[in-house]
């Protein structure tokens, strides 16, 4: 027998031993009683290897990993998916479907008025949820549900403020002067039922410095807390604004994903009765929006010298926080009792074909066209001209797809807007809403073979998930690697936006690589099935309950 052969046998023995030890860990026959959903915003499967994300890889290797998971809905946005992942409903059945919301029934304002959903607060999401009345994950689990992340847009739609014992924590608005410079440029914790150990003392650990240009003392050179992003193209379209997405350099007030992990771990330690938790890390999304998904670090040209403003740093930081969360579950002695779901709210693509306008703070003006009660975006990029020229555009939103809300909606008006949409750069197909589906109008645009086969397989199914009266009247799907918004973007049906990581981890699970196309909407029913929980009365999931194999 060769030495190599002997070594192989030894490895098998060691692995066998490890497996036996791990199998003995979970309580015999007991399903997990808690679930923690960990979202790395705009996370792509290829990042795991590219950025050597060892903690994420371990979760995928030791649990049930779905290699071919897809997001499964549109709009592929933060503000949509965080509720899909915690409700088991598709966007068209959950109350809002896109970045823009037409208030058909006058739920938030006058009937027919518009809201930018990414600007809504926790209370407004609560109102939208109450108007729909379906149960969410917290209702299914019973007990406390905690939702935490830097972004309001993520933490609020993931939570459920209707439940008095639930907790939502995010980084709130600039309303404190914690450095005594006379300006309210620090952000305080925001949310719902914020625990006192998070919100106090005033200017404590969870208050972060959010001043773009830091001037500590008169006469001292200012420090750029946008970390070069406000003066460097293309990041300047959507620059950092202090330490909400950047970790920063102040050990007493670290921001970014460290902020979220710290808050999650502290709540884990203090709220012993939690049954569900959503922890959502926002910095990978921010970095990829600014520089694109191919970003490999600073150019060291001009002001672009800050490693922490870039994607490799963000990915490694998010990975380290995943490791800290798992270690904290261990330290609390509840790892065997907790199902961890690791996924994202959409992936992303780089604008190799870019149809926005590149300039400082152009992000919102590229993404939105229209006005609601407190925001006005009326400086469209030239590529939007055909839609604007119809003189019938109430609102539009464009990133990796184009969505338009019309003023007049007769068949002729719909056709006119659909034709305008088709004439815009890199639009592959133009659709008008017809009840609970979208109907393609006119010929298709230029596509590669790969783009066509993906579109044939998924295009119709994905676009139909946002067919609701609050949603867009006309939609344009775009080619791969196209954005009308910023350098890295999401929203659409494309493979690079839809292919997502999805892993379930619990010591009682049999490690498995699975090939089904599990979707975000399938997470809640799949979780409940493993936890052996019967859905509460009134539940009507749009998702499928996948069976995850256990060791018993
Ligand atoms: Zn997102
Ligand atoms: Zn985003």
mmCIF file with all atom_site columns, C-alpha atoms in Angstrom, residues 32-135:
data_model
loop_
_atom_site.group_PDB
_atom_site.id
_atom_site.type_symbol
_atom_site.label_atom_id
_atom_site.label_alt_id
_atom_site.label_comp_id
_atom_site.label_asym_id
_atom_site.label_entity_id
_atom_site.label_seq_id
_atom_site.pdbx_PDB_ins_code
_atom_site.Cartn_x
_atom_site.Cartn_y
_atom_site.Cartn_z
_atom_site.occupancy
_atom_site.B_iso_or_equiv
_atom_site.pdbx_formal_charge
_atom_site.auth_seq_id
_atom_site.auth_comp_id
_atom_site.auth_asym_id
_atom_site.auth_atom_id
_atom_site.pdbx_PDB_model_num
ATOM 1   C CA . UNK A 1 32  ? -34.406 23.765 16.162 1.00 0.00 ? 32  UNK A CA 1
ATOM 2   C CA . UNK A 1 33  ? -36.603 26.212 18.054 1.00 0.00 ? 33  UNK A CA 1
ATOM 3   C CA . UNK A 1 34  ? -34.967 29.409 16.753 1.00 0.00 ? 34  UNK A CA 1
ATOM 4   C CA . UNK A 1 35  ? -34.073 30.742 13.347 1.00 0.00 ? 35  UNK A CA 1
ATOM 5   C CA . UNK A 1 36  ? -31.521 33.373 12.413 1.00 0.00 ? 36  UNK A CA 1
ATOM 6   C CA . UNK A 1 37  ? -31.636 34.670 8.842  1.00 0.00 ? 37  UNK A CA 1
ATOM 7   C CA . UNK A 1 38  ? -28.361 36.310 7.866  1.00 0.00 ? 38  UNK A CA 1
ATOM 8   C CA . UNK A 1 39  ? -28.481 38.499 4.763  1.00 0.00 ? 39  UNK A CA 1
ATOM 9   C CA . UNK A 1 40  ? -25.376 39.896 3.107  1.00 0.00 ? 40  UNK A CA 1
ATOM 10  C CA . UNK A 1 41  ? -26.933 42.573 0.925  1.00 0.00 ? 41  UNK A CA 1
ATOM 11  C CA . UNK A 1 42  ? -26.154 42.206 -2.815 1.00 0.00 ? 42  UNK A CA 1
ATOM 12  C CA . UNK A 1 43  ? -24.127 39.035 -2.176 1.00 0.00 ? 43  UNK A CA 1
ATOM 13  C CA . UNK A 1 44  ? -23.023 36.957 -5.178 1.00 0.00 ? 44  UNK A CA 1
ATOM 14  C CA . UNK A 1 45  ? -22.046 33.260 -5.041 1.00 0.00 ? 45  UNK A CA 1
ATOM 15  C CA . UNK A 1 46  ? -18.686 33.963 -6.738 1.00 0.00 ? 46  UNK A CA 1
ATOM 16  C CA . UNK A 1 47  ? -17.623 36.298 -3.890 1.00 0.00 ? 47  UNK A CA 1
ATOM 17  C CA . UNK A 1 48  ? -17.168 33.342 -1.522 1.00 0.00 ? 48  UNK A CA 1
ATOM 18  C CA . UNK A 1 49  ? -14.108 32.093 -3.359 1.00 0.00 ? 49  UNK A CA 1
ATOM 19  C CA . UNK A 1 50  ? -12.979 35.417 -4.802 1.00 0.00 ? 50  UNK A CA 1
ATOM 20  C CA . UNK A 1 51  ? -12.747 37.062 -1.383 1.00 0.00 ? 51  UNK A CA 1
ATOM 21  C CA . UNK A 1 52  ? -11.895 33.894 0.535  1.00 0.00 ? 52  UNK A CA 1
ATOM 22  C CA . UNK A 1 53  ? -14.945 34.122 2.789  1.00 0.00 ? 53  UNK A CA 1
ATOM 23  C CA . UNK A 1 54  ? -13.998 31.246 5.086  1.00 0.00 ? 54  UNK A CA 1
ATOM 24  C CA . UNK A 1 55  ? -16.904 31.561 7.528  1.00 0.00 ? 55  UNK A CA 1
ATOM 25  C CA . UNK A 1 56  ? -19.491 31.683 4.759  1.00 0.00 ? 56  UNK A CA 1
ATOM 26  C CA . UNK A 1 57  ? -17.812 28.732 3.054  1.00 0.00 ? 57  UNK A CA 1
ATOM 27  C CA . UNK A 1 58  ? -17.959 26.711 6.290  1.00 0.00 ? 58  UNK A CA 1
ATOM 28  C CA . UNK A 1 59  ? -21.702 27.390 6.617  1.00 0.00 ? 59  UNK A CA 1
ATOM 29  C CA . UNK A 1 60  ? -22.215 26.217 3.019  1.00 0.00 ? 60  UNK A CA 1
ATOM 30  C CA . UNK A 1 61  ? -20.019 23.138 3.426  1.00 0.00 ? 61  UNK A CA 1
ATOM 31  C CA . UNK A 1 62  ? -21.381 21.943 6.778  1.00 0.00 ? 62  UNK A CA 1
ATOM 32  C CA . UNK A 1 63  ? -25.036 22.567 6.033  1.00 0.00 ? 63  UNK A CA 1
ATOM 33  C CA . UNK A 1 64  ? -27.540 22.222 3.206  1.00 0.00 ? 64  UNK A CA 1
ATOM 34  C CA . UNK A 1 65  ? -26.305 24.397 0.377  1.00 0.00 ? 65  UNK A CA 1
ATOM 35  C CA . UNK A 1 66  ? -28.406 25.201 -2.669 1.00 0.00 ? 66  UNK A CA 1
ATOM 36  C CA . UNK A 1 67  ? -25.923 25.676 -5.522 1.00 0.00 ? 67  UNK A CA 1
ATOM 37  C CA . UNK A 1 68  ? -28.578 26.840 -7.974 1.00 0.00 ? 68  UNK A CA 1
ATOM 38  C CA . UNK A 1 69  ? -30.719 29.060 -5.767 1.00 0.00 ? 69  UNK A CA 1
ATOM 39  C CA . UNK A 1 70  ? -32.311 32.028 -7.480 1.00 0.00 ? 70  UNK A CA 1
ATOM 40  C CA . UNK A 1 71  ? -33.911 35.100 -5.995 1.00 0.00 ? 71  UNK A CA 1
ATOM 41  C CA . UNK A 1 72  ? -37.123 34.294 -7.845 1.00 0.00 ? 72  UNK A CA 1
ATOM 42  C CA . UNK A 1 73  ? -38.868 37.664 -7.953 1.00 0.00 ? 73  UNK A CA 1
ATOM 43  C CA . UNK A 1 74  ? -38.773 41.256 -9.106 1.00 0.00 ? 74  UNK A CA 1
ATOM 44  C CA . UNK A 1 75  ? -38.074 43.937 -8.294 1.00 0.00 ? 75  UNK A CA 1
ATOM 45  C CA . UNK A 1 76  ? -34.797 42.451 -7.055 1.00 0.00 ? 76  UNK A CA 1
ATOM 46  C CA . UNK A 1 77  ? -34.389 45.137 -4.409 1.00 0.00 ? 77  UNK A CA 1
ATOM 47  C CA . UNK A 1 78  ? -33.564 45.356 -0.707 1.00 0.00 ? 78  UNK A CA 1
ATOM 48  C CA . UNK A 1 79  ? -36.902 46.875 0.262  1.00 0.00 ? 79  UNK A CA 1
ATOM 49  C CA . UNK A 1 80  ? -38.819 44.065 -1.465 1.00 0.00 ? 80  UNK A CA 1
ATOM 50  C CA . UNK A 1 81  ? -36.831 40.961 -0.558 1.00 0.00 ? 81  UNK A CA 1
ATOM 51  C CA . UNK A 1 82  ? -36.532 41.652 3.160  1.00 0.00 ? 82  UNK A CA 1
ATOM 52  C CA . UNK A 1 83  ? -40.283 41.163 3.396  1.00 0.00 ? 83  UNK A CA 1
ATOM 53  C CA . UNK A 1 84  ? -40.350 38.214 0.957  1.00 0.00 ? 84  UNK A CA 1
ATOM 54  C CA . UNK A 1 85  ? -37.791 36.451 3.191  1.00 0.00 ? 85  UNK A CA 1
ATOM 55  C CA . UNK A 1 86  ? -39.888 37.013 6.314  1.00 0.00 ? 86  UNK A CA 1
ATOM 56  C CA . UNK A 1 87  ? -43.374 36.464 4.897  1.00 0.00 ? 87  UNK A CA 1
ATOM 57  C CA . UNK A 1 88  ? -43.225 33.698 2.279  1.00 0.00 ? 88  UNK A CA 1
ATOM 58  C CA . UNK A 1 89  ? -45.220 36.000 -0.037 1.00 0.00 ? 89  UNK A CA 1
ATOM 59  C CA . UNK A 1 90  ? -44.327 37.136 -3.535 1.00 0.00 ? 90  UNK A CA 1
ATOM 60  C CA . UNK A 1 91  ? -44.149 40.901 -4.037 1.00 0.00 ? 91  UNK A CA 1
ATOM 61  C CA . UNK A 1 92  ? -47.492 41.049 -5.905 1.00 0.00 ? 92  UNK A CA 1
ATOM 62  C CA . UNK A 1 93  ? -49.247 39.629 -2.825 1.00 0.00 ? 93  UNK A CA 1
ATOM 63  C CA . UNK A 1 94  ? -47.374 41.459 -0.093 1.00 0.00 ? 94  UNK A CA 1
ATOM 64  C CA . UNK A 1 95  ? -48.391 45.111 -0.499 1.00 0.00 ? 95  UNK A CA 1
ATOM 65  C CA . UNK A 1 96  ? -45.456 46.697 -2.360 1.00 0.00 ? 96  UNK A CA 1
ATOM 66  C CA . UNK A 1 97  ? -43.554 45.438 -5.385 1.00 0.00 ? 97  UNK A CA 1
ATOM 67  C CA . UNK A 1 98  ? -40.971 48.026 -6.385 1.00 0.00 ? 98  UNK A CA 1
ATOM 68  C CA . UNK A 1 99  ? -38.967 51.063 -5.315 1.00 0.00 ? 99  UNK A CA 1
ATOM 69  C CA . UNK A 1 100 ? -41.993 53.150 -6.253 1.00 0.00 ? 100 UNK A CA 1
ATOM 70  C CA . UNK A 1 101 ? -45.442 52.503 -4.784 1.00 0.00 ? 101 UNK A CA 1
ATOM 71  C CA . UNK A 1 102 ? -48.678 53.763 -6.275 1.00 0.00 ? 102 UNK A CA 1
ATOM 72  C CA . UNK A 1 103 ? -51.065 54.176 -3.374 1.00 0.00 ? 103 UNK A CA 1
ATOM 73  C CA . UNK A 1 104 ? -54.144 52.920 -5.226 1.00 0.00 ? 104 UNK A CA 1
ATOM 74  C CA . UNK A 1 105 ? -56.289 52.524 -2.099 1.00 0.00 ? 105 UNK A CA 1
ATOM 75  C CA . UNK A 1 106 ? -54.958 55.500 -0.152 1.00 0.00 ? 106 UNK A CA 1
ATOM 76  C CA . UNK A 1 107 ? -53.193 53.429 2.507  1.00 0.00 ? 107 UNK A CA 1
ATOM 77  C CA . UNK A 1 108 ? -50.347 55.870 3.193  1.00 0.00 ? 108 UNK A CA 1
ATOM 78  C CA . UNK A 1 109 ? -51.659 59.059 1.595  1.00 0.00 ? 109 UNK A CA 1
ATOM 79  C CA . UNK A 1 110 ? -54.247 60.306 -0.876 1.00 0.00 ? 110 UNK A CA 1
ATOM 80  C CA . UNK A 1 111 ? -55.449 57.600 -3.315 1.00 0.00 ? 111 UNK A CA 1
ATOM 81  C CA . UNK A 1 112 ? -53.313 57.611 -6.438 1.00 0.00 ? 112 UNK A CA 1
ATOM 82  C CA . UNK A 1 113 ? -50.360 59.350 -4.789 1.00 0.00 ? 113 UNK A CA 1
ATOM 83  C CA . UNK A 1 114 ? -46.849 57.915 -4.914 1.00 0.00 ? 114 UNK A CA 1
ATOM 84  C CA . UNK A 1 115 ? -44.232 56.897 -2.372 1.00 0.00 ? 115 UNK A CA 1
ATOM 85  C CA . UNK A 1 116 ? -40.588 55.919 -2.767 1.00 0.00 ? 116 UNK A CA 1
ATOM 86  C CA . UNK A 1 117 ? -40.602 52.715 -0.711 1.00 0.00 ? 117 UNK A CA 1
ATOM 87  C CA . UNK A 1 118 ? -36.899 52.964 0.109  1.00 0.00 ? 118 UNK A CA 1
ATOM 88  C CA . UNK A 1 119 ? -37.681 56.186 1.967  1.00 0.00 ? 119 UNK A CA 1
ATOM 89  C CA . UNK A 1 120 ? -40.506 54.770 4.100  1.00 0.00 ? 120 UNK A CA 1
ATOM 90  C CA . UNK A 1 121 ? -40.057 54.404 7.863  1.00 0.00 ? 121 UNK A CA 1
ATOM 91  C CA . UNK A 1 122 ? -40.892 51.407 10.063 1.00 0.00 ? 122 UNK A CA 1
ATOM 92  C CA . UNK A 1 123 ? -44.314 52.840 10.888 1.00 0.00 ? 123 UNK A CA 1
ATOM 93  C CA . UNK A 1 124 ? -45.273 53.134 7.213  1.00 0.00 ? 124 UNK A CA 1
ATOM 94  C CA . UNK A 1 125 ? -44.255 49.523 6.494  1.00 0.00 ? 125 UNK A CA 1
ATOM 95  C CA . UNK A 1 126 ? -46.387 48.569 9.471  1.00 0.00 ? 126 UNK A CA 1
ATOM 96  C CA . UNK A 1 127 ? -49.340 50.396 7.901  1.00 0.00 ? 127 UNK A CA 1
ATOM 97  C CA . UNK A 1 128 ? -48.776 48.622 4.574  1.00 0.00 ? 128 UNK A CA 1
ATOM 98  C CA . UNK A 1 129 ? -48.584 45.240 6.321  1.00 0.00 ? 129 UNK A CA 1
ATOM 99  C CA . UNK A 1 130 ? -51.720 45.905 8.369  1.00 0.00 ? 130 UNK A CA 1
ATOM 100 C CA . UNK A 1 131 ? -53.611 46.775 5.188  1.00 0.00 ? 131 UNK A CA 1
ATOM 101 C CA . UNK A 1 132 ? -52.717 43.310 3.842  1.00 0.00 ? 132 UNK A CA 1
ATOM 102 C CA . UNK A 1 133 ? -53.146 41.479 7.139  1.00 0.00 ? 133 UNK A CA 1
ATOM 103 C CA . UNK A 1 134 ? -51.122 38.329 6.414  1.00 0.00 ? 134 UNK A CA 1
ATOM 104 C CA . UNK A 1 135 ? -49.052 36.645 9.127  1.00 0.00 ? 135 UNK A CA 1
#
